[in-house]
mmCIF file of C-alpha atoms and ligand atoms in Angstrom:
data_model
loop_
_atom_site.group_PDB
_atom_site.id
_atom_site.type_symbol
_atom_site.label_atom_id
_atom_site.label_comp_id
_atom_site.label_asym_id
_atom_site.label_seq_id
_atom_site.Cartn_x
_atom_site.Cartn_y
_atom_site.Cartn_z
ATOM 1 C CA MET A 1 -4.537 35.611 55.223
ATOM 2 C CA ALA A 2 -0.782 36.901 56.834
ATOM 3 C CA ARG A 3 -3.175 39.103 60.160
ATOM 4 C CA ASN A 4 -1.481 42.774 58.895
ATOM 5 C CA ARG A 5 0.634 42.739 56.505
ATOM 6 C CA PRO A 6 -1.042 40.503 53.487
ATOM 7 C CA LEU A 7 0.353 40.324 50.169
ATOM 8 C CA VAL A 8 -1.233 42.335 47.766
ATOM 9 C CA ILE A 9 -1.118 43.005 44.009
ATOM 10 C CA VAL A 10 -1.717 45.572 42.097
ATOM 11 C CA THR A 11 -2.398 45.256 39.194
ATOM 12 C CA ARG A 12 -1.924 49.074 37.332
ATOM 13 C CA LYS A 13 -0.736 51.997 38.581
ATOM 14 C CA LEU A 14 -2.465 53.818 41.205
ATOM 15 C CA PRO A 15 -2.218 56.907 42.047
ATOM 16 C CA GLU A 16 0.459 57.573 44.174
ATOM 17 C CA SER A 17 -0.257 58.493 47.403
ATOM 18 C CA ILE A 18 -2.026 56.144 47.763
ATOM 19 C CA GLU A 19 0.488 53.826 46.771
ATOM 20 C CA THR A 20 2.843 54.782 49.015
ATOM 21 C CA ARG A 21 0.076 54.514 51.863
ATOM 22 C CA MET A 22 -0.963 50.301 50.379
ATOM 23 C CA MET A 23 3.856 50.508 50.780
ATOM 24 C CA GLU A 24 3.190 50.890 54.053
ATOM 25 C CA LEU A 25 0.538 48.788 55.688
ATOM 26 C CA PHE A 26 0.233 46.204 53.804
ATOM 27 C CA ASN A 27 3.713 43.676 51.843
ATOM 28 C CA THR A 28 2.171 45.191 48.657
ATOM 29 C CA ARG A 29 3.316 45.067 45.938
ATOM 30 C CA LEU A 30 2.851 47.320 42.354
ATOM 31 C CA ASN A 31 3.312 48.289 38.636
ATOM 32 C CA ASP A 32 4.925 50.430 37.944
ATOM 33 C CA SER A 33 4.256 49.988 34.279
ATOM 34 C CA ASP A 34 0.433 50.554 33.866
ATOM 35 C CA ASN A 35 0.497 47.901 31.585
ATOM 36 C CA PRO A 36 -2.694 45.938 31.556
ATOM 37 C CA MET A 37 -1.618 42.492 33.356
ATOM 38 C CA SER A 38 -1.564 39.560 30.320
ATOM 39 C CA LYS A 39 -3.902 36.642 31.603
ATOM 40 C CA ALA A 40 -1.279 34.183 32.311
ATOM 41 C CA GLU A 41 0.425 37.397 34.670
ATOM 42 C CA LEU A 42 -3.106 37.322 36.499
ATOM 43 C CA ILE A 43 -3.169 33.661 37.113
ATOM 44 C CA GLU A 44 0.062 34.426 38.171
ATOM 45 C CA ALA A 45 -1.144 36.954 40.289
ATOM 46 C CA VAL A 46 -4.351 35.210 41.661
ATOM 47 C CA LYS A 47 -1.411 32.705 42.061
ATOM 48 C CA THR A 48 0.640 34.312 44.641
ATOM 49 C CA ALA A 49 -1.206 37.475 46.191
ATOM 50 C CA GLU A 50 -3.305 37.225 50.122
ATOM 51 C CA VAL A 51 -5.642 40.029 48.565
ATOM 52 C CA LEU A 52 -5.556 41.101 44.434
ATOM 53 C CA VAL A 53 -6.454 45.119 43.817
ATOM 54 C CA PRO A 54 -7.478 45.213 40.062
ATOM 55 C CA THR A 55 -9.487 47.559 37.521
ATOM 56 C CA LEU A 56 -11.801 47.325 35.456
ATOM 57 C CA THR A 57 -9.282 45.742 32.454
ATOM 58 C CA ASP A 58 -8.302 42.592 34.163
ATOM 59 C CA ARG A 59 -11.136 40.445 33.329
ATOM 60 C CA ILE A 60 -10.995 38.295 36.499
ATOM 61 C CA ASP A 61 -12.611 34.866 34.712
ATOM 62 C CA ALA A 62 -13.938 32.000 35.875
ATOM 63 C CA SER A 63 -10.397 30.195 34.199
ATOM 64 C CA VAL A 64 -8.253 32.441 36.274
ATOM 65 C CA LEU A 65 -9.331 31.760 39.475
ATOM 66 C CA ALA A 66 -9.136 27.979 38.676
ATOM 67 C CA HIS A 67 -5.617 28.157 39.016
ATOM 68 C CA ALA A 68 -6.091 30.819 42.461
ATOM 69 C CA GLY A 69 -3.789 29.598 45.550
ATOM 70 C CA PRO A 70 -4.901 28.970 48.182
ATOM 71 C CA SER A 71 -3.795 32.440 50.406
ATOM 72 C CA LEU A 72 -6.653 34.708 47.644
ATOM 73 C CA LYS A 73 -8.565 35.807 50.459
ATOM 74 C CA LEU A 74 -9.540 38.923 48.758
ATOM 75 C CA ILE A 75 -10.973 40.182 46.119
ATOM 76 C CA ALA A 76 -10.437 44.544 46.459
ATOM 77 C CA ASN A 77 -11.383 45.878 43.455
ATOM 78 C CA TYR A 78 -10.721 49.496 42.419
ATOM 79 C CA GLY A 79 -13.763 50.457 41.457
ATOM 80 C CA THR A 80 -17.859 50.911 41.136
ATOM 81 C CA GLY A 81 -18.293 47.838 38.329
ATOM 82 C CA VAL A 82 -17.513 44.780 38.873
ATOM 83 C CA ASP A 83 -18.817 42.762 35.722
ATOM 84 C CA HIS A 84 -14.981 42.248 34.669
ATOM 85 C CA ILE A 85 -14.638 39.183 38.097
ATOM 86 C CA ASP A 86 -16.910 35.965 38.147
ATOM 87 C CA ILE A 87 -18.004 37.564 41.186
ATOM 88 C CA GLU A 88 -20.021 33.408 41.915
ATOM 89 C CA ALA A 89 -15.936 32.020 41.230
ATOM 90 C CA ALA A 90 -14.834 33.881 43.767
ATOM 91 C CA TYR A 91 -17.538 33.412 46.444
ATOM 92 C CA ALA A 92 -17.130 29.304 46.007
ATOM 93 C CA ARG A 93 -13.310 29.493 46.037
ATOM 94 C CA GLY A 94 -13.615 31.480 49.833
ATOM 95 C CA VAL A 95 -12.902 34.418 47.583
ATOM 96 C CA THR A 96 -14.135 37.935 48.875
ATOM 97 C CA VAL A 97 -14.945 40.200 46.882
ATOM 98 C CA THR A 98 -14.552 44.832 47.496
ATOM 99 C CA ASN A 99 -15.448 47.190 44.918
ATOM 100 C CA THR A 100 -15.447 51.485 45.752
ATOM 101 C CA PRO A 101 -19.154 52.727 45.477
ATOM 102 C CA GLY A 102 -20.577 55.303 46.310
ATOM 103 C CA VAL A 103 -17.572 58.164 45.726
ATOM 104 C CA LEU A 104 -18.068 58.495 41.318
ATOM 105 C CA THR A 105 -21.331 59.290 41.828
ATOM 106 C CA ASP A 106 -21.381 62.895 41.319
ATOM 107 C CA ASP A 107 -18.747 63.054 38.452
ATOM 108 C CA THR A 108 -20.712 59.590 36.000
ATOM 109 C CA ALA A 109 -23.358 62.202 37.368
ATOM 110 C CA ASP A 110 -21.514 65.458 36.247
ATOM 111 C CA MET A 111 -20.227 64.520 33.322
ATOM 112 C CA THR A 112 -23.963 62.502 32.476
ATOM 113 C CA MET A 113 -25.375 66.157 32.347
ATOM 114 C CA ALA A 114 -22.246 67.169 30.054
ATOM 115 C CA LEU A 115 -23.024 64.522 27.719
ATOM 116 C CA ILE A 116 -26.750 65.501 27.908
ATOM 117 C CA LEU A 117 -26.290 68.914 27.207
ATOM 118 C CA GLY A 118 -23.266 68.216 24.646
ATOM 119 C CA VAL A 119 -25.734 66.661 22.340
ATOM 120 C CA SER A 120 -28.410 68.385 22.304
ATOM 121 C CA ARG A 121 -26.446 71.423 22.039
ATOM 122 C CA ARG A 122 -23.739 69.804 19.262
ATOM 123 C CA LEU A 123 -20.678 71.232 21.522
ATOM 124 C CA ALA A 124 -18.195 69.034 19.847
ATOM 125 C CA GLU A 125 -19.266 69.866 17.107
ATOM 126 C CA GLY A 126 -19.255 73.282 17.467
ATOM 127 C CA GLU A 127 -15.526 72.999 19.345
ATOM 128 C CA ARG A 128 -14.701 71.020 15.540
ATOM 129 C CA LEU A 129 -15.443 74.349 13.523
ATOM 130 C CA ALA A 130 -14.232 76.283 15.909
ATOM 131 C CA ARG A 131 -11.010 75.476 15.339
ATOM 132 C CA SER A 132 -11.297 74.189 11.885
ATOM 133 C CA GLY A 133 -10.485 77.260 10.631
ATOM 134 C CA GLU A 134 -13.602 77.265 8.545
ATOM 135 C CA TRP A 135 -16.050 78.536 10.370
ATOM 136 C CA ASP A 136 -17.366 81.795 8.710
ATOM 137 C CA GLY A 137 -18.609 83.812 11.009
ATOM 138 C CA TRP A 138 -22.370 84.066 13.457
ATOM 139 C CA SER A 139 -25.902 83.040 11.564
ATOM 140 C CA PRO A 140 -29.187 82.682 12.558
ATOM 141 C CA THR A 141 -29.702 79.329 11.299
ATOM 142 C CA GLY A 142 -25.973 78.329 12.362
ATOM 143 C CA MET A 143 -25.138 75.315 14.483
ATOM 144 C CA LEU A 144 -28.662 75.150 15.549
ATOM 145 C CA GLY A 145 -29.677 72.573 18.922
ATOM 146 C CA HIS A 146 -31.891 71.845 20.761
ATOM 147 C CA ARG A 147 -33.067 73.570 23.287
ATOM 148 C CA ILE A 148 -33.359 70.582 26.572
ATOM 149 C CA THR A 149 -35.347 72.176 29.036
ATOM 150 C CA GLY A 150 -38.844 71.461 29.453
ATOM 151 C CA LYS A 151 -37.995 68.001 27.824
ATOM 152 C CA ARG A 152 -38.267 64.623 29.535
ATOM 153 C CA LEU A 153 -35.413 62.331 30.865
ATOM 154 C CA GLY A 154 -36.131 58.654 31.240
ATOM 155 C CA ILE A 155 -33.062 57.093 33.277
ATOM 156 C CA LEU A 156 -32.551 53.287 33.254
ATOM 157 C CA GLY A 157 -31.199 52.399 36.600
ATOM 158 C CA MET A 158 -32.874 54.887 39.623
ATOM 159 C CA GLY A 159 -29.487 53.812 41.762
ATOM 160 C CA ARG A 160 -26.783 56.549 43.113
ATOM 161 C CA ILE A 161 -26.082 57.230 40.180
ATOM 162 C CA GLY A 162 -29.196 57.829 38.276
ATOM 163 C CA THR A 163 -30.801 59.101 41.013
ATOM 164 C CA ALA A 164 -27.631 62.125 41.196
ATOM 165 C CA VAL A 165 -28.699 62.393 36.912
ATOM 166 C CA ALA A 166 -31.853 63.891 37.992
ATOM 167 C CA ARG A 167 -31.107 65.750 40.530
ATOM 168 C CA ARG A 168 -28.841 68.370 38.922
ATOM 169 C CA SER A 169 -31.629 67.427 35.341
ATOM 170 C CA ARG A 170 -34.280 69.337 37.976
ATOM 171 C CA GLY A 171 -32.137 72.093 37.275
ATOM 172 C CA PHE A 172 -31.383 72.130 34.022
ATOM 173 C CA GLY A 173 -35.358 72.378 34.104
ATOM 174 C CA LEU A 174 -35.781 68.680 32.578
ATOM 175 C CA SER A 175 -39.174 66.263 33.899
ATOM 176 C CA ILE A 176 -37.732 63.082 35.652
ATOM 177 C CA HIS A 177 -38.771 59.620 34.414
ATOM 178 C CA TYR A 178 -37.615 55.786 35.232
ATOM 179 C CA HIS A 179 -37.541 51.957 34.961
ATOM 180 C CA ASN A 180 -35.438 50.352 37.566
ATOM 181 C CA ARG A 181 -35.401 47.161 39.554
ATOM 182 C CA ARG A 182 -37.366 48.288 42.526
ATOM 183 C CA ARG A 183 -39.300 51.152 42.696
ATOM 184 C CA VAL A 184 -37.273 53.867 45.008
ATOM 185 C CA HIS A 185 -38.839 54.942 47.345
ATOM 186 C CA GLU A 186 -41.863 57.591 48.164
ATOM 187 C CA SER A 187 -40.276 60.752 49.472
ATOM 188 C CA ILE A 188 -37.212 60.272 46.161
ATOM 189 C CA GLU A 189 -40.094 60.165 43.187
ATOM 190 C CA ASN A 190 -42.033 62.558 45.438
ATOM 191 C CA GLU A 191 -39.342 64.844 46.449
ATOM 192 C CA LEU A 192 -37.227 64.815 42.232
ATOM 193 C CA GLU A 193 -41.615 64.859 40.748
ATOM 194 C CA ALA A 194 -40.530 61.811 39.083
ATOM 195 C CA THR A 195 -42.497 59.388 37.348
ATOM 196 C CA TYR A 196 -41.898 55.816 37.259
ATOM 197 C CA TRP A 197 -42.520 53.072 34.444
ATOM 198 C CA GLU A 198 -42.665 49.215 34.876
ATOM 199 C CA SER A 199 -42.271 48.876 31.281
ATOM 200 C CA LEU A 200 -38.314 49.989 29.901
ATOM 201 C CA ASP A 201 -40.543 49.947 26.735
ATOM 202 C CA GLN A 202 -43.557 51.925 27.456
ATOM 203 C CA MET A 203 -41.585 54.450 28.835
ATOM 204 C CA ILE A 204 -38.185 54.338 25.835
ATOM 205 C CA ALA A 205 -41.134 54.796 23.845
ATOM 206 C CA ARG A 206 -42.205 58.811 25.381
ATOM 207 C CA MET A 207 -38.600 60.142 26.035
ATOM 208 C CA ASP A 208 -36.040 62.163 24.701
ATOM 209 C CA ILE A 209 -33.183 61.874 26.349
ATOM 210 C CA ILE A 210 -32.545 57.836 27.494
ATOM 211 C CA SER A 211 -29.787 57.997 30.181
ATOM 212 C CA VAL A 212 -27.953 54.967 31.595
ATOM 213 C CA ASN A 213 -27.368 54.451 34.549
ATOM 214 C CA CYS A 214 -27.730 50.705 35.446
ATOM 215 C CA PRO A 215 -24.765 48.469 35.924
ATOM 216 C CA HIS A 216 -24.307 45.400 33.443
ATOM 217 C CA THR A 217 -25.042 41.841 34.086
ATOM 218 C CA PRO A 218 -26.288 39.015 33.050
ATOM 219 C CA ALA A 219 -30.118 40.505 33.332
ATOM 220 C CA THR A 220 -28.828 43.823 31.942
ATOM 221 C CA PHE A 221 -26.298 42.575 28.862
ATOM 222 C CA HIS A 222 -28.055 44.606 25.882
ATOM 223 C CA LEU A 223 -31.365 46.004 27.579
ATOM 224 C CA LEU A 224 -31.267 48.461 24.875
ATOM 225 C CA SER A 225 -30.868 45.860 21.912
ATOM 226 C CA ALA A 226 -32.249 46.188 19.124
ATOM 227 C CA ARG A 227 -35.935 45.757 18.829
ATOM 228 C CA ARG A 228 -35.979 47.726 21.860
ATOM 229 C CA LEU A 229 -33.759 50.859 20.720
ATOM 230 C CA LYS A 230 -36.700 50.718 17.830
ATOM 231 C CA LEU A 231 -38.813 51.743 20.294
ATOM 232 C CA LEU A 232 -37.616 55.246 20.460
ATOM 233 C CA ARG A 233 -38.609 58.101 18.691
ATOM 234 C CA PRO A 234 -36.358 59.941 15.627
ATOM 235 C CA GLN A 235 -35.795 63.224 18.039
ATOM 236 C CA SER A 236 -34.723 61.614 20.855
ATOM 237 C CA ILE A 237 -30.702 60.845 22.600
ATOM 238 C CA ILE A 238 -28.640 58.681 24.590
ATOM 239 C CA VAL A 239 -26.569 58.687 26.931
ATOM 240 C CA ASN A 240 -25.123 55.990 28.409
ATOM 241 C CA THR A 241 -21.428 56.662 31.184
ATOM 242 C CA SER A 242 -22.081 53.024 32.594
ATOM 243 C CA ARG A 243 -20.839 49.983 30.112
ATOM 244 C CA GLY A 244 -21.275 49.361 26.850
ATOM 245 C CA GLU A 245 -22.628 45.924 26.860
ATOM 246 C CA VAL A 246 -26.786 47.313 27.743
ATOM 247 C CA ILE A 247 -26.769 48.887 24.759
ATOM 248 C CA ASP A 248 -26.297 46.385 21.959
ATOM 249 C CA GLU A 249 -23.925 49.663 19.494
ATOM 250 C CA ALA A 250 -23.718 48.086 16.458
ATOM 251 C CA ALA A 251 -28.455 48.802 15.585
ATOM 252 C CA LEU A 252 -27.308 52.091 17.438
ATOM 253 C CA THR A 253 -24.052 52.740 15.563
ATOM 254 C CA ARG A 254 -26.854 52.003 12.608
ATOM 255 C CA MET A 255 -30.246 53.593 13.744
ATOM 256 C CA LEU A 256 -27.737 57.019 14.049
ATOM 257 C CA ARG A 257 -26.624 56.418 10.307
ATOM 258 C CA ALA A 258 -30.203 55.745 9.707
ATOM 259 C CA LYS A 259 -30.926 58.997 11.617
ATOM 260 C CA GLU A 260 -33.628 56.809 13.069
ATOM 261 C CA ILE A 261 -32.268 58.079 17.033
ATOM 262 C CA ALA A 262 -31.360 62.078 16.592
ATOM 263 C CA GLY A 263 -28.129 60.976 18.623
ATOM 264 C CA ALA A 264 -26.175 59.292 21.207
ATOM 265 C CA GLY A 265 -23.267 60.923 23.709
ATOM 266 C CA LEU A 266 -21.591 57.646 24.950
ATOM 267 C CA ASP A 267 -18.210 57.438 27.310
ATOM 268 C CA VAL A 268 -18.382 53.594 26.777
ATOM 269 C CA PHE A 269 -18.169 51.875 25.023
ATOM 270 C CA GLU A 270 -19.210 47.627 24.148
ATOM 271 C CA HIS A 271 -15.512 46.513 22.844
ATOM 272 C CA GLU A 272 -13.567 49.147 24.459
ATOM 273 C CA PRO A 273 -10.821 50.390 23.766
ATOM 274 C CA ALA A 274 -12.302 49.878 20.867
ATOM 275 C CA ILE A 275 -15.035 51.774 18.676
ATOM 276 C CA ASN A 276 -16.710 51.195 16.123
ATOM 277 C CA PRO A 277 -15.305 52.582 13.183
ATOM 278 C CA LYS A 278 -18.689 53.567 11.934
ATOM 279 C CA LEU A 279 -19.643 55.439 15.092
ATOM 280 C CA ARG A 280 -16.415 57.416 15.070
ATOM 281 C CA GLU A 281 -17.246 58.792 12.166
ATOM 282 C CA LEU A 282 -20.684 60.493 13.125
ATOM 283 C CA ASP A 283 -21.529 64.195 13.978
ATOM 284 C CA ASN A 284 -24.687 63.495 16.172
ATOM 285 C CA VAL A 285 -22.362 61.689 18.441
ATOM 286 C CA VAL A 286 -19.359 62.563 21.192
ATOM 287 C CA LEU A 287 -17.837 60.544 21.892
ATOM 288 C CA LEU A 288 -15.574 60.010 25.632
ATOM 289 C CA PRO A 289 -12.573 57.474 26.820
ATOM 290 C CA HIS A 290 -14.277 56.027 29.236
ATOM 291 C CA MET A 291 -13.139 59.452 31.487
ATOM 292 C CA SER A 292 -17.012 59.543 33.514
ATOM 293 C CA SER A 293 -15.290 59.321 36.849
ATOM 294 C CA ALA A 294 -12.032 60.900 36.146
ATOM 295 C CA THR A 295 -11.625 63.333 38.493
ATOM 296 C CA ILE A 296 -8.112 63.131 40.696
ATOM 297 C CA GLU A 297 -10.767 63.372 43.447
ATOM 298 C CA GLY A 298 -12.203 60.603 42.955
ATOM 299 C CA ARG A 299 -9.114 58.239 42.204
ATOM 300 C CA LEU A 300 -7.969 58.925 45.814
ATOM 301 C CA ASP A 301 -11.723 58.746 47.067
ATOM 302 C CA MET A 302 -11.505 55.051 44.908
ATOM 303 C CA GLY A 303 -7.932 54.248 46.991
ATOM 304 C CA GLU A 304 -9.115 55.142 50.044
ATOM 305 C CA LYS A 305 -11.900 53.114 49.741
ATOM 306 C CA VAL A 306 -10.144 49.837 48.665
ATOM 307 C CA VAL A 307 -7.451 51.009 51.348
ATOM 308 C CA ILE A 308 -10.141 50.658 53.990
ATOM 309 C CA ASN A 309 -11.622 47.507 52.961
ATOM 310 C CA ILE A 310 -8.473 45.370 52.777
ATOM 311 C CA LYS A 311 -7.292 46.578 55.772
ATOM 312 C CA THR A 312 -10.789 45.476 57.763
ATOM 313 C CA PHE A 313 -10.378 42.455 55.776
ATOM 314 C CA ALA A 314 -6.269 41.781 56.723
ATOM 315 C CA ASP A 315 -7.594 42.462 60.884
ATOM 316 C CA GLY A 316 -10.477 39.737 60.966
ATOM 317 C CA HIS A 317 -13.777 42.137 59.556
ATOM 318 C CA ARG A 318 -16.118 42.390 57.412
ATOM 319 C CA PRO A 319 -15.328 44.413 54.617
ATOM 320 C CA PRO A 320 -17.094 46.953 54.482
ATOM 321 C CA ASP A 321 -17.985 47.394 50.994
ATOM 322 C CA ARG A 322 -18.624 43.963 49.614
ATOM 323 C CA VAL A 323 -20.188 42.964 46.728
ATOM 324 C CA LEU A 324 -22.209 39.374 47.309
ATOM 325 C CA PRO A 325 -23.652 37.464 44.319
ATOM 326 C CA SER A 326 -26.706 37.979 45.320
ATOM 327 C CA GLN A 327 -26.738 41.392 44.715
ATOM 328 C CA LEU A 328 -26.030 41.411 40.886
HETATM 329 C C1 DGY B 1 -16.228 52.254 37.180
HETATM 330 O O1 DGY B 1 -15.030 52.624 39.120
HETATM 331 O O2 DGY B 1 -16.651 51.462 37.748
HETATM 332 C C2 DGY B 1 -15.370 52.989 36.561
HETATM 333 O O3 DGY B 1 -16.486 52.562 34.869
HETATM 334 C C3 DGY B 1 -14.603 53.106 36.077
HETATM 335 O O4 DGY B 1 -14.690 54.939 35.315
#
């Protein structure tokens, strides 16, 4: 790699101050149009770049990486999730991959709480009614939702974001349950008064609210399968701010339509940006366009992480946010 000023290709428009910093530090090619790159454009980019800065809208799979030129040494992802990158194929070609962990935690956890409240208290429905001009005034039985205080929250994936959701949820009086590959440290369990469930089946059958906070990996694809969703109680709700692929969206939609689950708050979808039209028709769902991490502060922090990862790597050191195949 050309030390100090590697050729960096950025696939999408980033916050201006981040782009300017990249221009100052590296030999940077920006994408002013912000149009997602086609596969052909991505192939062209990996052929020439020393560093590629993609986002979750770029599928950097083995067939793209097969065209990587010898100069490609780093994929510095602008984002935390890396399920759009074939990490093993990258490392097999000697390409390091980094991401931007930690800086989206609070924003994503905040939005998870907004969705838990939004679904339980029928926020979107109420908003639609107030705007419609058809609201005929307060009534004792109008727009009744469900109280969240005292309910059981089952967190699927107790990493940074899951833990941040648990901390916030304690403030709302929810009791915390979780399923995770590994049990978290006793001190965290004690702090959160959290109950660990080794069996996901056992946990979800007993919860009022399920929050999906695990990454999408081959092991978590359709973790909430049609069979598992059937274990949910009819009064329960599901919130997903992680990745759509973790839930079988078709099965979830069927169950929501049949009122076998009370509601869902979804910020992410299995075939983004497409959203199942049957899901869009439902009143008992709150749908958002993958915006849980969308704060100006978060996007700037992500950009700073990308810059640090590239600079550290270009200076010949190990970048701080390496993603290794063994972590998946
Ligand atoms: C990420 O960084 O993976 C987030 O999903 C972006 O919102």
